[in-house]
Amino acid sequence: MAEFSRYYMNFLSHFFKNIKDFFSNIFLIIKNFVYTDPKEYLDLISGAAVKFKVLDWIVFLIVTIINVAFFALLAFLLGIYLKRHLRFKKREIEKDELVEEISLLNNKVVELIDEKNKILAMRVSQLGGGQAIVKPEDMFSRDKSVEKKPQNQAGGRFTKLSNVDQIYSANPRMTLMPESDMLNLKQLVDRFIDFSASQLNLYYTRDIISRYFAGMATAKVLILEGISGTGKTSLPYAMGKFFQSDSSIISVQPSWRDRAELLGYLNEFTKKFNETDFLKSVYEANYIDTVNTIVLDEMNLARIEYYFAEFLSVMEMPDTSEWKIDLVSGSEPTDPKKLINGKLLINQNVWFIGTANKDDSTFTITDKVYDRALPIVINNKAAYIDAPYTPAISMTFEYLDELFKQAQQNVQITPKTMDSFSKVDDFIQDNFKIAFGNRIMKQIKLFVPVYMTCGYSEIEGLDYMLCNKILRKFESLNITFLKTEIDQLIQLLDKLFGKNSFKTSIDFLNDLKKMN
């Protein structure tokens, strides 16, 4: 015990001596820096100054100024660095506090939304003892559900899409076709015209509706263009009512620049996907077995190839099972049922119908868009039609698609007509440097048989496709120097197909010459 006491006392003595030496040395360093060293510098200068001559004094002053300036600059830069460092630290602290506050506010918003949905669900369940009164005409409407809207799934990223899952799980929709609705294409055109006139007071000519159905058989994107007030938007609206699957009408905004405006985006703060009505409509089509129409109203108010580019590319793939749009990376257990690995399938029963006006407030629709779509020109309003009351139709997408396929298999453009049409193609390539291309030729072979089945001739079908898929591109040419070639093209059409057989195309070419 005595030995340990001597050891511990010796240890403490050395420990406190070292602490004392540490502070003594610090004090000595400060004393030397502040008092001793400056005094020695002054003594050195005083001793040497006695022997200085004029040149020595000049050099002394110059060197002294340089040294003082150097240390002053060093102190100034050090001060700036310290000031910026302190400002940066303060800004980072404020940023962290702001991010934390935003996160708290977003959590509060989510809580309030969930609370609102619970209140709404309670109110709906209390109405009429939980029973809703449904009108007969609303039984097949996707917008007016018989069931009450379900609550949001807790923790799910997709509120609207998850609600769609719950609605159709509780009330699946299946279209039952009566024998009276099993029509051919020509009867289908007549039935729609009578339905639209008798129930909606909307009037359309047979050629417009035949082109619409033939366009559906040709492409998933249709562009309805023409002067304002001719029924471009009301046509797909009426089609939705006709097939008892209301069309979704999406108003395109001039500010749209990318796909996020159309589909929505994942909010990194709330971890919720900001879903759009467009996205909901595309998703809902996976549950509906009839025709689904999504209207992009005034689609050229923004650049179509910006916000719709991904859809145009995906729908070019030959394998329709690969028509998928990436929404999020990976999947979560609470994601909607029809969302596979963050990808949304574009179902084959969906058509995208764009309406377009040509004026100074809109963008030009590029060839990239036109080549992948089927344009339908509506420049004239149809006359009043006194049609008898005609009900809507119960028809599945599979039945309509089978009508299209049968027409394309059973009705073929005659070899003689195709040979003559190939000569027109060669002439246009040689004189106007514009080619039909494989995509357009494929569209022609899909469009014309269906158009013929609706009651028109192959010449009328080819005339329409030539005018709206090929001659439309002439608008970008300098027609002033091509009037002779245009006259020769008109003569060639008359020679190959008969005088004024290609009336739509010839009228378009004559109008081009007048405007230039």
Short mmCIF file of N, CA and C in Angstrom, two decimals, residues 55 65 113 236 330 397 400-401 415 417 462 471:
data_model
loop_
_atom_site.label_atom_id
_atom_site.label_comp_id
_atom_site.label_asym_id
_atom_site.label_seq_id
_atom_site.Cartn_x
_atom_site.Cartn_y
_atom_site.Cartn_z
N LEU A 55 21.36 54.39 -49.76
CA LEU A 55 20.85 53.25 -50.53
C LEU A 55 20.30 52.18 -49.61
N ILE A 65 7.92 47.81 -46.63
CA ILE A 65 6.58 47.99 -47.23
C ILE A 65 6.06 46.69 -47.82
N ILE A 113 -55.19 15.34 -45.69
CA ILE A 113 -55.88 14.71 -46.83
C ILE A 113 -56.52 13.39 -46.40
N PRO A 236 -65.23 12.72 -80.58
CA PRO A 236 -64.80 11.66 -79.64
C PRO A 236 -65.66 11.62 -78.38
N GLY A 330 -38.64 0.57 -59.92
CA GLY A 330 -38.95 -0.48 -58.96
C GLY A 330 -40.41 -0.49 -58.58
N PHE A 397 -64.30 -4.32 -77.09
CA PHE A 397 -63.17 -3.97 -77.95
C PHE A 397 -62.80 -5.14 -78.85
N LEU A 400 -65.03 -5.26 -81.93
CA LEU A 400 -64.69 -4.20 -82.89
C LEU A 400 -63.36 -4.49 -83.58
N ASP A 401 -62.38 -4.94 -82.81
CA ASP A 401 -61.07 -5.26 -83.38
C ASP A 401 -61.17 -6.39 -84.39
N PRO A 415 -54.40 -5.40 -107.49
CA PRO A 415 -53.01 -5.22 -107.93
C PRO A 415 -52.86 -4.10 -108.96
N THR A 417 -54.65 -1.33 -109.22
CA THR A 417 -54.70 -0.04 -108.54
C THR A 417 -53.41 0.23 -107.77
N LEU A 462 -57.75 5.61 -101.26
CA LEU A 462 -56.39 6.00 -101.65
C LEU A 462 -56.29 7.51 -101.85
N LEU A 471 -49.51 14.53 -99.74
CA LEU A 471 -49.57 15.87 -100.33
C LEU A 471 -49.53 16.96 -99.26
#
